[in-house]
JSON list of C-alpha atoms in Angstrom, two decimals:
[
{"chain": "A", "resi": 84, "resn": "MET", "atom": "CA", "xyz": [134.47, 18.10, 84.45]},
{"chain": "A", "resi": 85, "resn": "MET", "atom": "CA", "xyz": [136.27, 14.84, 83.68]},
{"chain": "A", "resi": 86, "resn": "GLU", "atom": "CA", "xyz": [140.03, 14.77, 83.46]},
{"chain": "A", "resi": 87, "resn": "LEU", "atom": "CA", "xyz": [141.08, 13.05, 80.24]},
{"chain": "A", "resi": 88, "resn": "LYS", "atom": "CA", "xyz": [144.01, 10.69, 80.70]},
{"chain": "A", "resi": 89, "resn": "THR", "atom": "CA", "xyz": [146.94, 10.35, 78.35]},
{"chain": "A", "resi": 90, "resn": "ALA", "atom": "CA", "xyz": [148.04, 6.96, 77.05]},
{"chain": "A", "resi": 91, "resn": "ALA", "atom": "CA", "xyz": [150.88, 6.98, 79.58]},
{"chain": "A", "resi": 92, "resn": "GLU", "atom": "CA", "xyz": [148.51, 7.73, 82.43]},
{"chain": "A", "resi": 93, "resn": "ILE", "atom": "CA", "xyz": [146.13, 4.99, 81.34]},
{"chain": "A", "resi": 94, "resn": "GLU", "atom": "CA", "xyz": [149.08, 2.61, 81.38]},
{"chain": "A", "resi": 95, "resn": "LYS", "atom": "CA", "xyz": [149.75, 3.59, 84.98]},
{"chain": "A", "resi": 96, "resn": "MET", "atom": "CA", "xyz": [146.14, 2.83, 85.84]},
{"chain": "A", "resi": 97, "resn": "ARG", "atom": "CA", "xyz": [146.60, -0.49, 84.04]},
{"chain": "A", "resi": 98, "resn": "THR", "atom": "CA", "xyz": [149.47, -1.29, 86.41]},
{"chain": "A", "resi": 99, "resn": "THR", "atom": "CA", "xyz": [147.16, -0.68, 89.35]},
{"chain": "A", "resi": 100, "resn": "GLY", "atom": "CA", "xyz": [144.40, -2.65, 87.69]},
{"chain": "A", "resi": 101, "resn": "ALA", "atom": "CA", "xyz": [146.60, -5.67, 87.10]},
{"chain": "A", "resi": 102, "resn": "PHE", "atom": "CA", "xyz": [147.46, -5.72, 90.79]},
{"chain": "A", "resi": 103, "resn": "ILE", "atom": "CA", "xyz": [143.77, -5.57, 91.70]},
{"chain": "A", "resi": 104, "resn": "ALA", "atom": "CA", "xyz": [143.22, -8.58, 89.44]},
{"chain": "A", "resi": 105, "resn": "GLU", "atom": "CA", "xyz": [145.94, -10.38, 91.45]},
{"chain": "A", "resi": 106, "resn": "LEU", "atom": "CA", "xyz": [144.18, -9.44, 94.67]},
{"chain": "A", "resi": 107, "resn": "LEU", "atom": "CA", "xyz": [140.81, -10.68, 93.43]},
{"chain": "A", "resi": 108, "resn": "ASP", "atom": "CA", "xyz": [142.33, -13.94, 92.20]},
{"chain": "A", "resi": 109, "resn": "ALA", "atom": "CA", "xyz": [144.06, -14.48, 95.54]},
{"chain": "A", "resi": 110, "resn": "LEU", "atom": "CA", "xyz": [141.04, -13.71, 97.70]},
{"chain": "A", "resi": 111, "resn": "THR", "atom": "CA", "xyz": [138.44, -15.57, 95.66]},
{"chain": "A", "resi": 112, "resn": "SER", "atom": "CA", "xyz": [140.68, -18.65, 95.47]},
{"chain": "A", "resi": 113, "resn": "ARG", "atom": "CA", "xyz": [140.91, -18.59, 99.29]},
{"chain": "A", "resi": 114, "resn": "ALA", "atom": "CA", "xyz": [137.15, -18.23, 99.72]},
{"chain": "A", "resi": 115, "resn": "LYS", "atom": "CA", "xyz": [136.40, -21.80, 100.73]},
{"chain": "A", "resi": 116, "resn": "VAL", "atom": "CA", "xyz": [134.08, -23.47, 103.22]},
{"chain": "A", "resi": 117, "resn": "GLY", "atom": "CA", "xyz": [135.42, -22.93, 106.74]},
{"chain": "A", "resi": 118, "resn": "VAL", "atom": "CA", "xyz": [137.43, -19.78, 105.94]},
{"chain": "A", "resi": 119, "resn": "ASN", "atom": "CA", "xyz": [136.72, -16.71, 108.05]},
{"chain": "A", "resi": 120, "resn": "VAL", "atom": "CA", "xyz": [135.96, -13.54, 106.10]},
{"chain": "A", "resi": 121, "resn": "LEU", "atom": "CA", "xyz": [138.39, -11.66, 108.35]},
{"chain": "A", "resi": 122, "resn": "ASP", "atom": "CA", "xyz": [141.20, -13.90, 107.09]},
{"chain": "A", "resi": 123, "resn": "LEU", "atom": "CA", "xyz": [140.54, -12.63, 103.57]},
{"chain": "A", "resi": 124, "resn": "GLU", "atom": "CA", "xyz": [140.78, -9.04, 104.78]},
{"chain": "A", "resi": 125, "resn": "ASP", "atom": "CA", "xyz": [144.08, -9.81, 106.52]},
{"chain": "A", "resi": 126, "resn": "HIS", "atom": "CA", "xyz": [145.49, -11.45, 103.40]},
{"chain": "A", "resi": 127, "resn": "ALA", "atom": "CA", "xyz": [144.54, -8.42, 101.31]},
{"chain": "A", "resi": 128, "resn": "ARG", "atom": "CA", "xyz": [146.25, -6.10, 103.79]},
{"chain": "A", "resi": 129, "resn": "GLY", "atom": "CA", "xyz": [149.45, -8.11, 103.49]},
{"chain": "A", "resi": 130, "resn": "MET", "atom": "CA", "xyz": [149.42, -8.09, 99.70]},
{"chain": "A", "resi": 131, "resn": "ILE", "atom": "CA", "xyz": [148.73, -4.35, 99.52]},
{"chain": "A", "resi": 132, "resn": "ALA", "atom": "CA", "xyz": [151.51, -3.54, 101.99]},
{"chain": "A", "resi": 133, "resn": "ALA", "atom": "CA", "xyz": [153.98, -5.81, 100.18]},
{"chain": "A", "resi": 134, "resn": "ARG", "atom": "CA", "xyz": [153.22, -4.10, 96.85]},
{"chain": "A", "resi": 135, "resn": "GLY", "atom": "CA", "xyz": [153.60, -0.62, 98.30]},
{"chain": "A", "resi": 136, "resn": "ALA", "atom": "CA", "xyz": [150.06, 0.24, 97.24]},
{"chain": "A", "resi": 137, "resn": "GLU", "atom": "CA", "xyz": [147.52, 2.30, 99.16]},
{"chain": "A", "resi": 138, "resn": "SER", "atom": "CA", "xyz": [143.97, 1.21, 99.89]},
{"chain": "A", "resi": 139, "resn": "CYS", "atom": "CA", "xyz": [141.34, 3.66, 98.70]},
{"chain": "A", "resi": 140, "resn": "TYR", "atom": "CA", "xyz": [138.96, 2.32, 101.34]},
{"chain": "A", "resi": 141, "resn": "TRP", "atom": "CA", "xyz": [141.03, 2.99, 104.44]},
{"chain": "A", "resi": 142, "resn": "ASP", "atom": "CA", "xyz": [139.65, 6.14, 106.13]},
{"chain": "A", "resi": 143, "resn": "TYR", "atom": "CA", "xyz": [137.01, 6.51, 103.39]},
{"chain": "A", "resi": 144, "resn": "ALA", "atom": "CA", "xyz": [134.16, 8.56, 104.88]},
{"chain": "A", "resi": 145, "resn": "PRO", "atom": "CA", "xyz": [131.37, 9.40, 102.40]},
{"chain": "A", "resi": 146, "resn": "SER", "atom": "CA", "xyz": [128.10, 10.96, 103.50]},
{"chain": "A", "resi": 147, "resn": "PHE", "atom": "CA", "xyz": [126.19, 7.67, 103.27]},
{"chain": "A", "resi": 148, "resn": "GLY", "atom": "CA", "xyz": [128.59, 5.66, 105.45]},
{"chain": "A", "resi": 149, "resn": "SER", "atom": "CA", "xyz": [129.31, 5.52, 109.15]},
{"chain": "A", "resi": 150, "resn": "GLY", "atom": "CA", "xyz": [132.99, 6.31, 108.71]},
{"chain": "A", "resi": 151, "resn": "PRO", "atom": "CA", "xyz": [135.81, 6.24, 108.60]},
{"chain": "A", "resi": 152, "resn": "PHE", "atom": "CA", "xyz": [136.03, 2.83, 106.93]},
{"chain": "A", "resi": 153, "resn": "ARG", "atom": "CA", "xyz": [138.96, 0.96, 108.48]},
{"chain": "A", "resi": 154, "resn": "ASN", "atom": "CA", "xyz": [139.42, -1.96, 106.12]},
{"chain": "A", "resi": 155, "resn": "VAL", "atom": "CA", "xyz": [140.98, -2.52, 102.69]},
{"chain": "A", "resi": 156, "resn": "THR", "atom": "CA", "xyz": [138.22, -4.70, 101.21]},
{"chain": "A", "resi": 157, "resn": "CYS", "atom": "CA", "xyz": [134.47, -4.76, 100.93]},
{"chain": "A", "resi": 158, "resn": "LEU", "atom": "CA", "xyz": [133.39, -8.36, 101.55]},
{"chain": "A", "resi": 159, "resn": "SER", "atom": "CA", "xyz": [129.66, -8.89, 101.07]},
{"chain": "A", "resi": 160, "resn": "VAL", "atom": "CA", "xyz": [128.07, -12.25, 101.87]},
{"chain": "A", "resi": 161, "resn": "ASN", "atom": "CA", "xyz": [124.74, -13.61, 100.56]},
{"chain": "A", "resi": 162, "resn": "ASP", "atom": "CA", "xyz": [122.13, -10.83, 100.91]},
{"chain": "A", "resi": 163, "resn": "ALA", "atom": "CA", "xyz": [124.82, -8.16, 101.38]},
{"chain": "A", "resi": 164, "resn": "CYS", "atom": "CA", "xyz": [125.25, -6.44, 98.02]},
{"chain": "A", "resi": 165, "resn": "LEU", "atom": "CA", "xyz": [127.63, -3.50, 98.53]},
{"chain": "A", "resi": 166, "resn": "HIS", "atom": "CA", "xyz": [130.13, -2.03, 101.00]},
{"chain": "A", "resi": 167, "resn": "GLY", "atom": "CA", "xyz": [130.22, -5.18, 103.09]},
{"chain": "A", "resi": 168, "resn": "LEU", "atom": "CA", "xyz": [132.17, -4.46, 106.25]},
{"chain": "A", "resi": 169, "resn": "PRO", "atom": "CA", "xyz": [134.52, -7.41, 106.83]},
{"chain": "A", "resi": 170, "resn": "ARG", "atom": "CA", "xyz": [133.21, -9.27, 109.85]},
{"chain": "A", "resi": 171, "resn": "ASP", "atom": "CA", "xyz": [133.65, -12.46, 111.85]},
{"chain": "A", "resi": 172, "resn": "HIS", "atom": "CA", "xyz": [131.82, -14.84, 109.53]},
{"chain": "A", "resi": 173, "resn": "VAL", "atom": "CA", "xyz": [132.93, -18.36, 108.63]},
{"chain": "A", "resi": 174, "resn": "LEU", "atom": "CA", "xyz": [132.03, -19.13, 105.04]},
{"chain": "A", "resi": 175, "resn": "ALA", "atom": "CA", "xyz": [129.54, -21.98, 104.66]},
{"chain": "A", "resi": 176, "resn": "ASP", "atom": "CA", "xyz": [128.74, -24.24, 101.74]},
{"chain": "A", "resi": 177, "resn": "SER", "atom": "CA", "xyz": [126.77, -22.35, 99.03]},
{"chain": "A", "resi": 178, "resn": "ASP", "atom": "CA", "xyz": [127.53, -18.90, 100.46]},
{"chain": "A", "resi": 179, "resn": "VAL", "atom": "CA", "xyz": [127.77, -16.13, 97.86]},
{"chain": "A", "resi": 180, "resn": "LEU", "atom": "CA", "xyz": [130.72, -13.76, 98.38]},
{"chain": "A", "resi": 181, "resn": "SER", "atom": "CA", "xyz": [131.36, -10.45, 96.60]},
{"chain": "A", "resi": 182, "resn": "VAL", "atom": "CA", "xyz": [134.87, -9.02, 96.84]},
{"chain": "A", "resi": 183, "resn": "ASP", "atom": "CA", "xyz": [135.32, -5.32, 95.99]},
{"chain": "A", "resi": 184, "resn": "ILE", "atom": "CA", "xyz": [138.74, -3.65, 96.06]},
{"chain": "A", "resi": 185, "resn": "ALA", "atom": "CA", "xyz": [140.16, -0.24, 95.06]},
{"chain": "A", "resi": 186, "resn": "VAL", "atom": "CA", "xyz": [143.80, 0.69, 95.47]},
{"chain": "A", "resi": 187, "resn": "SER", "atom": "CA", "xyz": [146.18, 3.41, 94.33]},
{"chain": "A", "resi": 188, "resn": "ILE", "atom": "CA", "xyz": [149.71, 2.85, 93.04]},
{"chain": "A", "resi": 189, "resn": "ASP", "atom": "CA", "xyz": [151.92, 5.86, 92.33]},
{"chain": "A", "resi": 190, "resn": "GLY", "atom": "CA", "xyz": [148.86, 8.10, 92.53]},
{"chain": "A", "resi": 191, "resn": "TRP", "atom": "CA", "xyz": [146.67, 6.19, 90.07]},
{"chain": "A", "resi": 192, "resn": "VAL", "atom": "CA", "xyz": [143.56, 4.28, 91.10]},
{"chain": "A", "resi": 193, "resn": "ALA", "atom": "CA", "xyz": [141.73, 1.22, 89.81]},
{"chain": "A", "resi": 194, "resn": "ASP", "atom": "CA", "xyz": [138.63, -0.48, 91.19]},
{"chain": "A", "resi": 195, "resn": "ALA", "atom": "CA", "xyz": [137.07, -3.90, 90.57]},
{"chain": "A", "resi": 196, "resn": "ALA", "atom": "CA", "xyz": [134.70, -6.44, 92.11]},
{"chain": "A", "resi": 197, "resn": "ARG", "atom": "CA", "xyz": [133.92, -10.10, 91.62]},
{"chain": "A", "resi": 198, "resn": "THR", "atom": "CA", "xyz": [131.27, -12.45, 93.02]},
{"chain": "A", "resi": 199, "resn": "VAL", "atom": "CA", "xyz": [131.86, -16.16, 93.62]},
{"chain": "A", "resi": 200, "resn": "ILE", "atom": "CA", "xyz": [129.99, -19.08, 95.10]},
{"chain": "A", "resi": 201, "resn": "VAL", "atom": "CA", "xyz": [131.65, -20.90, 97.99]},
{"chain": "A", "resi": 202, "resn": "GLY", "atom": "CA", "xyz": [131.43, -24.68, 97.64]},
{"chain": "A", "resi": 203, "resn": "THR", "atom": "CA", "xyz": [128.26, -26.07, 96.10]},
{"chain": "A", "resi": 204, "resn": "PRO", "atom": "CA", "xyz": [126.56, -23.63, 93.71]},
{"chain": "A", "resi": 205, "resn": "ARG", "atom": "CA", "xyz": [122.82, -23.06, 93.79]},
{"chain": "A", "resi": 206, "resn": "PRO", "atom": "CA", "xyz": [121.50, -22.70, 90.21]},
{"chain": "A", "resi": 207, "resn": "GLU", "atom": "CA", "xyz": [119.63, -19.51, 91.00]},
{"chain": "A", "resi": 208, "resn": "ASP", "atom": "CA", "xyz": [122.80, -17.93, 92.43]},
{"chain": "A", "resi": 209, "resn": "ALA", "atom": "CA", "xyz": [124.88, -19.00, 89.44]},
{"chain": "A", "resi": 210, "resn": "ARG", "atom": "CA", "xyz": [122.28, -17.43, 87.14]},
{"chain": "A", "resi": 211, "resn": "LEU", "atom": "CA", "xyz": [122.31, -14.18, 89.12]},
{"chain": "A", "resi": 212, "resn": "ILE", "atom": "CA", "xyz": [126.09, -13.93, 88.94]},
{"chain": "A", "resi": 213, "resn": "ALA", "atom": "CA", "xyz": [126.16, -14.82, 85.23]},
{"chain": "A", "resi": 214, "resn": "THR", "atom": "CA", "xyz": [123.60, -12.10, 84.52]},
{"chain": "A", "resi": 215, "resn": "THR", "atom": "CA", "xyz": [125.62, -9.50, 86.41]},
{"chain": "A", "resi": 216, "resn": "GLU", "atom": "CA", "xyz": [128.74, -10.47, 84.49]},
{"chain": "A", "resi": 217, "resn": "ALA", "atom": "CA", "xyz": [126.85, -10.34, 81.19]},
{"chain": "A", "resi": 218, "resn": "ALA", "atom": "CA", "xyz": [125.56, -6.87, 82.09]},
{"chain": "A", "resi": 219, "resn": "LEU", "atom": "CA", "xyz": [129.13, -5.75, 82.72]},
{"chain": "A", "resi": 220, "resn": "ASP", "atom": "CA", "xyz": [130.24, -7.20, 79.37]},
{"chain": "A", "resi": 221, "resn": "ALA", "atom": "CA", "xyz": [127.40, -5.30, 77.66]},
{"chain": "A", "resi": 222, "resn": "ALA", "atom": "CA", "xyz": [128.41, -2.06, 79.37]},
{"chain": "A", "resi": 223, "resn": "ILE", "atom": "CA", "xyz": [132.02, -2.50, 78.27]},
{"chain": "A", "resi": 224, "resn": "ALA", "atom": "CA", "xyz": [130.92, -3.15, 74.69]},
{"chain": "A", "resi": 225, "resn": "ALA", "atom": "CA", "xyz": [128.86, 0.07, 74.74]},
{"chain": "A", "resi": 226, "resn": "ALA", "atom": "CA", "xyz": [131.72, 2.16, 76.19]},
{"chain": "A", "resi": 227, "resn": "ARG", "atom": "CA", "xyz": [133.20, 3.38, 72.92]},
{"chain": "A", "resi": 228, "resn": "PRO", "atom": "CA", "xyz": [133.90, 6.81, 71.44]},
{"chain": "A", "resi": 229, "resn": "GLY", "atom": "CA", "xyz": [130.85, 8.55, 70.04]},
{"chain": "A", "resi": 230, "resn": "ASN", "atom": "CA", "xyz": [128.42, 6.73, 72.31]},
{"chain": "A", "resi": 231, "resn": "ARG", "atom": "CA", "xyz": [126.76, 8.41, 75.27]},
{"chain": "A", "resi": 232, "resn": "LEU", "atom": "CA", "xyz": [126.90, 7.51, 78.93]},
{"chain": "A", "resi": 233, "resn": "GLY", "atom": "CA", "xyz": [123.23, 6.60, 78.68]},
{"chain": "A", "resi": 234, "resn": "ASP", "atom": "CA", "xyz": [124.15, 3.89, 76.17]},
{"chain": "A", "resi": 235, "resn": "VAL", "atom": "CA", "xyz": [126.38, 2.28, 78.80]},
{"chain": "A", "resi": 236, "resn": "SER", "atom": "CA", "xyz": [123.70, 2.49, 81.49]},
{"chain": "A", "resi": 237, "resn": "HIS", "atom": "CA", "xyz": [121.03, 1.20, 79.12]},
{"chain": "A", "resi": 238, "resn": "ALA", "atom": "CA", "xyz": [123.20, -1.80, 78.19]},
{"chain": "A", "resi": 239, "resn": "ILE", "atom": "CA", "xyz": [123.37, -2.85, 81.84]},
{"chain": "A", "resi": 240, "resn": "GLY", "atom": "CA", "xyz": [119.67, -2.40, 82.47]},
{"chain": "A", "resi": 241, "resn": "ARG", "atom": "CA", "xyz": [118.67, -4.18, 79.27]},
{"chain": "A", "resi": 242, "resn": "VAL", "atom": "CA", "xyz": [120.57, -7.34, 80.22]},
{"chain": "A", "resi": 243, "resn": "ALA", "atom": "CA", "xyz": [119.29, -7.31, 83.81]},
{"chain": "A", "resi": 244, "resn": "GLU", "atom": "CA", "xyz": [115.67, -6.73, 82.90]},
{"chain": "A", "resi": 245, "resn": "ALA", "atom": "CA", "xyz": [115.73, -9.32, 80.11]},
{"chain": "A", "resi": 246, "resn": "ALA", "atom": "CA", "xyz": [116.74, -11.86, 82.74]},
{"chain": "A", "resi": 247, "resn": "GLY", "atom": "CA", "xyz": [113.89, -10.81, 85.02]},
{"chain": "A", "resi": 248, "resn": "TYR", "atom": "CA", "xyz": [115.80, -8.68, 87.53]},
{"chain": "A", "resi": 249, "resn": "THR", "atom": "CA", "xyz": [115.01, -5.12, 88.62]},
{"chain": "A", "resi": 250, "resn": "VAL", "atom": "CA", "xyz": [117.73, -2.49, 88.90]},
{"chain": "A", "resi": 251, "resn": "ASN", "atom": "CA", "xyz": [118.51, -0.19, 91.82]},
{"chain": "A", "resi": 252, "resn": "LEU", "atom": "CA", "xyz": [119.71, 3.27, 90.76]},
{"chain": "A", "resi": 253, "resn": "GLN", "atom": "CA", "xyz": [121.00, 4.55, 94.12]},
{"chain": "A", "resi": 254, "resn": "PHE", "atom": "CA", "xyz": [124.49, 3.18, 93.63]},
{"chain": "A", "resi": 255, "resn": "GLY", "atom": "CA", "xyz": [126.35, 2.54, 90.38]},
{"chain": "A", "resi": 256, "resn": "GLY", "atom": "CA", "xyz": [129.56, 3.15, 88.51]},
{"chain": "A", "resi": 257, "resn": "HIS", "atom": "CA", "xyz": [131.68, 6.27, 88.51]},
{"chain": "A", "resi": 258, "resn": "GLY", "atom": "CA", "xyz": [134.63, 8.08, 87.06]},
{"chain": "A", "resi": 259, "resn": "LEU", "atom": "CA", "xyz": [138.04, 7.54, 88.66]},
{"chain": "A", "resi": 260, "resn": "GLY", "atom": "CA", "xyz": [141.68, 8.39, 88.18]},
{"chain": "A", "resi": 261, "resn": "HIS", "atom": "CA", "xyz": [143.67, 10.14, 90.88]},
{"chain": "A", "resi": 262, "resn": "THR", "atom": "CA", "xyz": [140.89, 9.32, 93.36]},
{"chain": "A", "resi": 263, "resn": "MET", "atom": "CA", "xyz": [138.43, 6.45, 93.68]},
{"chain": "A", "resi": 264, "resn": "HIS", "atom": "CA", "xyz": [135.21, 8.36, 93.07]},
{"chain": "A", "resi": 265, "resn": "GLU", "atom": "CA", "xyz": [135.18, 11.09, 90.44]},
{"chain": "A", "resi": 266, "resn": "ASP", "atom": "CA", "xyz": [132.49, 12.47, 88.13]},
{"chain": "A", "resi": 267, "resn": "PRO", "atom": "CA", "xyz": [130.35, 11.28, 86.53]},
{"chain": "A", "resi": 268, "resn": "HIS", "atom": "CA", "xyz": [127.98, 8.84, 88.23]},
{"chain": "A", "resi": 269, "resn": "VAL", "atom": "CA", "xyz": [127.13, 5.89, 85.96]},
{"chain": "A", "resi": 270, "resn": "PRO", "atom": "CA", "xyz": [123.62, 4.55, 86.74]},
{"chain": "A", "resi": 271, "resn": "ASN", "atom": "CA", "xyz": [122.95, 0.88, 86.10]},
{"chain": "A", "resi": 272, "resn": "ASN", "atom": "CA", "xyz": [120.02, 1.70, 83.85]},
{"chain": "A", "resi": 273, "resn": "GLY", "atom": "CA", "xyz": [119.27, 4.61, 81.57]},
{"chain": "A", "resi": 274, "resn": "ARG", "atom": "CA", "xyz": [118.13, 5.95, 78.24]},
{"chain": "A", "resi": 275, "resn": "PRO", "atom": "CA", "xyz": [120.26, 5.30, 75.16]},
{"chain": "A", "resi": 276, "resn": "GLY", "atom": "CA", "xyz": [121.58, 8.31, 73.30]},
{"chain": "A", "resi": 277, "resn": "ARG", "atom": "CA", "xyz": [121.49, 10.51, 76.40]},
{"chain": "A", "resi": 278, "resn": "GLY", "atom": "CA", "xyz": [124.13, 11.94, 78.67]},
{"chain": "A", "resi": 279, "resn": "LEU", "atom": "CA", "xyz": [127.84, 12.62, 78.40]},
{"chain": "A", "resi": 280, "resn": "LYS", "atom": "CA", "xyz": [129.46, 11.90, 75.06]},
{"chain": "A", "resi": 281, "resn": "LEU", "atom": "CA", "xyz": [132.29, 9.38, 75.41]},
{"chain": "A", "resi": 282, "resn": "VAL", "atom": "CA", "xyz": [135.72, 10.38, 74.13]},
{"chain": "A", "resi": 283, "resn": "PRO", "atom": "CA", "xyz": [139.17, 8.75, 74.37]},
{"chain": "A", "resi": 284, "resn": "GLY", "atom": "CA", "xyz": [140.92, 9.36, 77.67]},
{"chain": "A", "resi": 285, "resn": "MET", "atom": "CA", "xyz": [137.88, 8.95, 79.88]},
{"chain": "A", "resi": 286, "resn": "THR", "atom": "CA", "xyz": [138.12, 6.31, 82.61]},
{"chain": "A", "resi": 287, "resn": "PHE", "atom": "CA", "xyz": [135.24, 4.69, 84.45]},
{"chain": "A", "resi": 288, "resn": "ALA", "atom": "CA", "xyz": [134.51, 2.00, 86.99]},
{"chain": "A", "resi": 289, "resn": "LEU", "atom": "CA", "xyz": [131.49, 0.15, 85.60]},
{"chain": "A", "resi": 290, "resn": "GLU", "atom": "CA", "xyz": [129.72, -1.94, 88.23]},
{"chain": "A", "resi": 291, "resn": "PRO", "atom": "CA", "xyz": [126.39, -3.63, 87.76]},
{"chain": "A", "resi": 292, "resn": "TRP", "atom": "CA", "xyz": [125.01, -5.20, 90.91]},
{"chain": "A", "resi": 293, "resn": "LEU", "atom": "CA", "xyz": [121.74, -7.05, 91.35]},
{"chain": "A", "resi": 294, "resn": "CYS", "atom": "CA", "xyz": [119.52, -8.48, 94.06]},
{"chain": "A", "resi": 295, "resn": "ALA", "atom": "CA", "xyz": [117.67, -11.65, 93.14]},
{"chain": "A", "resi": 296, "resn": "THR", "atom": "CA", "xyz": [114.10, -10.56, 93.85]},
{"chain": "A", "resi": 297, "resn": "THR", "atom": "CA", "xyz": [114.07, -6.84, 94.69]},
{"chain": "A", "resi": 298, "resn": "ASP", "atom": "CA", "xyz": [115.63, -3.50, 93.83]},
{"chain": "A", "resi": 299, "resn": "ARG", "atom": "CA", "xyz": [115.20, -2.15, 97.36]},
{"chain": "A", "resi": 300, "resn": "ILE", "atom": "CA", "xyz": [118.06, -2.00, 99.86]},
{"chain": "A", "resi": 301, "resn": "VAL", "atom": "CA", "xyz": [118.61, -1.53, 103.60]},
{"chain": "A", "resi": 302, "resn": "PHE", "atom": "CA", "xyz": [121.65, -0.60, 105.66]},
{"chain": "A", "resi": 303, "resn": "ASP", "atom": "CA", "xyz": [123.10, -2.69, 108.48]},
{"chain": "A", "resi": 304, "resn": "ASP", "atom": "CA", "xyz": [123.60, -1.18, 111.92]},
{"chain": "A", "resi": 305, "resn": "ASP", "atom": "CA", "xyz": [127.34, -1.03, 111.11]},
{"chain": "A", "resi": 306, "resn": "GLY", "atom": "CA", "xyz": [126.51, 1.94, 108.88]},
{"chain": "A", "resi": 307, "resn": "TRP", "atom": "CA", "xyz": [128.22, 0.44, 105.84]},
{"chain": "A", "resi": 308, "resn": "THR", "atom": "CA", "xyz": [126.91, -2.93, 104.73]},
{"chain": "A", "resi": 309, "resn": "ILE", "atom": "CA", "xyz": [124.03, -2.64, 102.25]},
{"chain": "A", "resi": 310, "resn": "ARG", "atom": "CA", "xyz": [121.65, -5.60, 101.91]},
{"chain": "A", "resi": 311, "resn": "SER", "atom": "CA", "xyz": [118.71, -6.56, 99.74]},
{"chain": "A", "resi": 312, "resn": "ALA", "atom": "CA", "xyz": [115.57, -5.42, 101.54]},
{"chain": "A", "resi": 313, "resn": "ASP", "atom": "CA", "xyz": [113.92, -8.84, 101.25]},
{"chain": "A", "resi": 314, "resn": "GLY", "atom": "CA", "xyz": [116.96, -10.94, 102.18]},
{"chain": "A", "resi": 315, "resn": "SER", "atom": "CA", "xyz": [117.47, -12.30, 98.67]},
{"chain": "A", "resi": 316, "resn": "ARG", "atom": "CA", "xyz": [120.97, -13.01, 97.44]},
{"chain": "A", "resi": 317, "resn": "THR", "atom": "CA", "xyz": [123.04, -10.53, 95.49]},
{"chain": "A", "resi": 318, "resn": "SER", "atom": "CA", "xyz": [125.84, -10.23, 92.93]},
{"chain": "A", "resi": 319, "resn": "HIS", "atom": "CA", "xyz": [128.34, -7.49, 92.04]},
{"chain": "A", "resi": 320, "resn": "SER", "atom": "CA", "xyz": [130.70, -7.32, 89.04]},
{"chain": "A", "resi": 321, "resn": "GLU", "atom": "CA", "xyz": [133.03, -4.41, 88.31]},
{"chain": "A", "resi": 322, "resn": "HIS", "atom": "CA", "xyz": [135.91, -3.43, 86.03]},
{"chain": "A", "resi": 323, "resn": "THR", "atom": "CA", "xyz": [137.86, -0.25, 85.50]},
{"chain": "A", "resi": 324, "resn": "VAL", "atom": "CA", "xyz": [137.83, 0.70, 81.81]},
{"chain": "A", "resi": 325, "resn": "ALA", "atom": "CA", "xyz": [139.44, 3.39, 79.68]},
{"chain": "A", "resi": 326, "resn": "ILE", "atom": "CA", "xyz": [137.82, 4.79, 76.55]},
{"chain": "A", "resi": 327, "resn": "THR", "atom": "CA", "xyz": [140.28, 4.50, 73.66]},
{"chain": "A", "resi": 328, "resn": "ASP", "atom": "CA", "xyz": [140.04, 5.08, 69.91]},
{"chain": "A", "resi": 329, "resn": "ASP", "atom": "CA", "xyz": [139.40, 1.34, 69.55]},
{"chain": "A", "resi": 330, "resn": "GLY", "atom": "CA", "xyz": [136.71, 1.09, 72.23]},
{"chain": "A", "resi": 331, "resn": "ALA", "atom": "CA", "xyz": [136.88, 0.23, 75.92]},
{"chain": "A", "resi": 332, "resn": "ARG", "atom": "CA", "xyz": [140.14, -1.10, 77.33]},
{"chain": "A", "resi": 333, "resn": "VAL", "atom": "CA", "xyz": [139.61, -3.12, 80.50]},
{"chain": "A", "resi": 334, "resn": "LEU", "atom": "CA", "xyz": [142.33, -2.14, 82.98]},
{"chain": "A", "resi": 335, "resn": "THR", "atom": "CA", "xyz": [141.55, -4.63, 85.76]},
{"chain": "A", "resi": 336, "resn": "LEU", "atom": "CA", "xyz": [142.25, -7.88, 83.93]},
{"chain": "A", "resi": 337, "resn": "PRO", "atom": "CA", "xyz": [145.25, -10.08, 84.83]},
{"chain": "A", "resi": 338, "resn": "ARG", "atom": "CA", "xyz": [148.40, -9.36, 82.86]}
]
């Protein structure tokens, strides 16, 4: 069962989401050639502590991970697509970096991710990121009352497949509110007109992610970092949205 949020509760999630937007802006602006990934993790820790927020990642221990996770960010570089464990890596020219963050403020969670190119962009990487962002935009447009969850999933898959990418269904979006991961799971492809009917008060993290030339994944020995199975580069875009009478309200935009 999903817990429907009131307008006041959605506004609290919006407060959290606006702070996540600040975090993403700060970290992606610091992601330059010569910067160590661990410095980005340290900066995020400082911002979260100063705000009085709580990381949803710290001590996170799902069944698929080698937990507990003892960081406040997921920082995935190049062929790492999800759950990138921050590590001692100095960013190089043309690296692709995905930053994924979830925090709680006053008991309300928001979750978002952004992928950027460090230094000189490679056209194929820029296209991959643009497609992922377009898939997220399509999902948000489909997240309106009366539609079904399958319409949201189908919107993501349609954009990805039209651009020539294949979609992995093992990891996707999810409900959230008081905790980071709540029902339901939101696959990144699906059948329109199927699944849960969307009503005002529902809140979701929608998160298309793509690998350039495969839909298969492998896990690093660290038990967390997920990579494309063929070493191709990856992209991840995510927003927290609330279903309202007027459609989807994106809660993780800057104020």
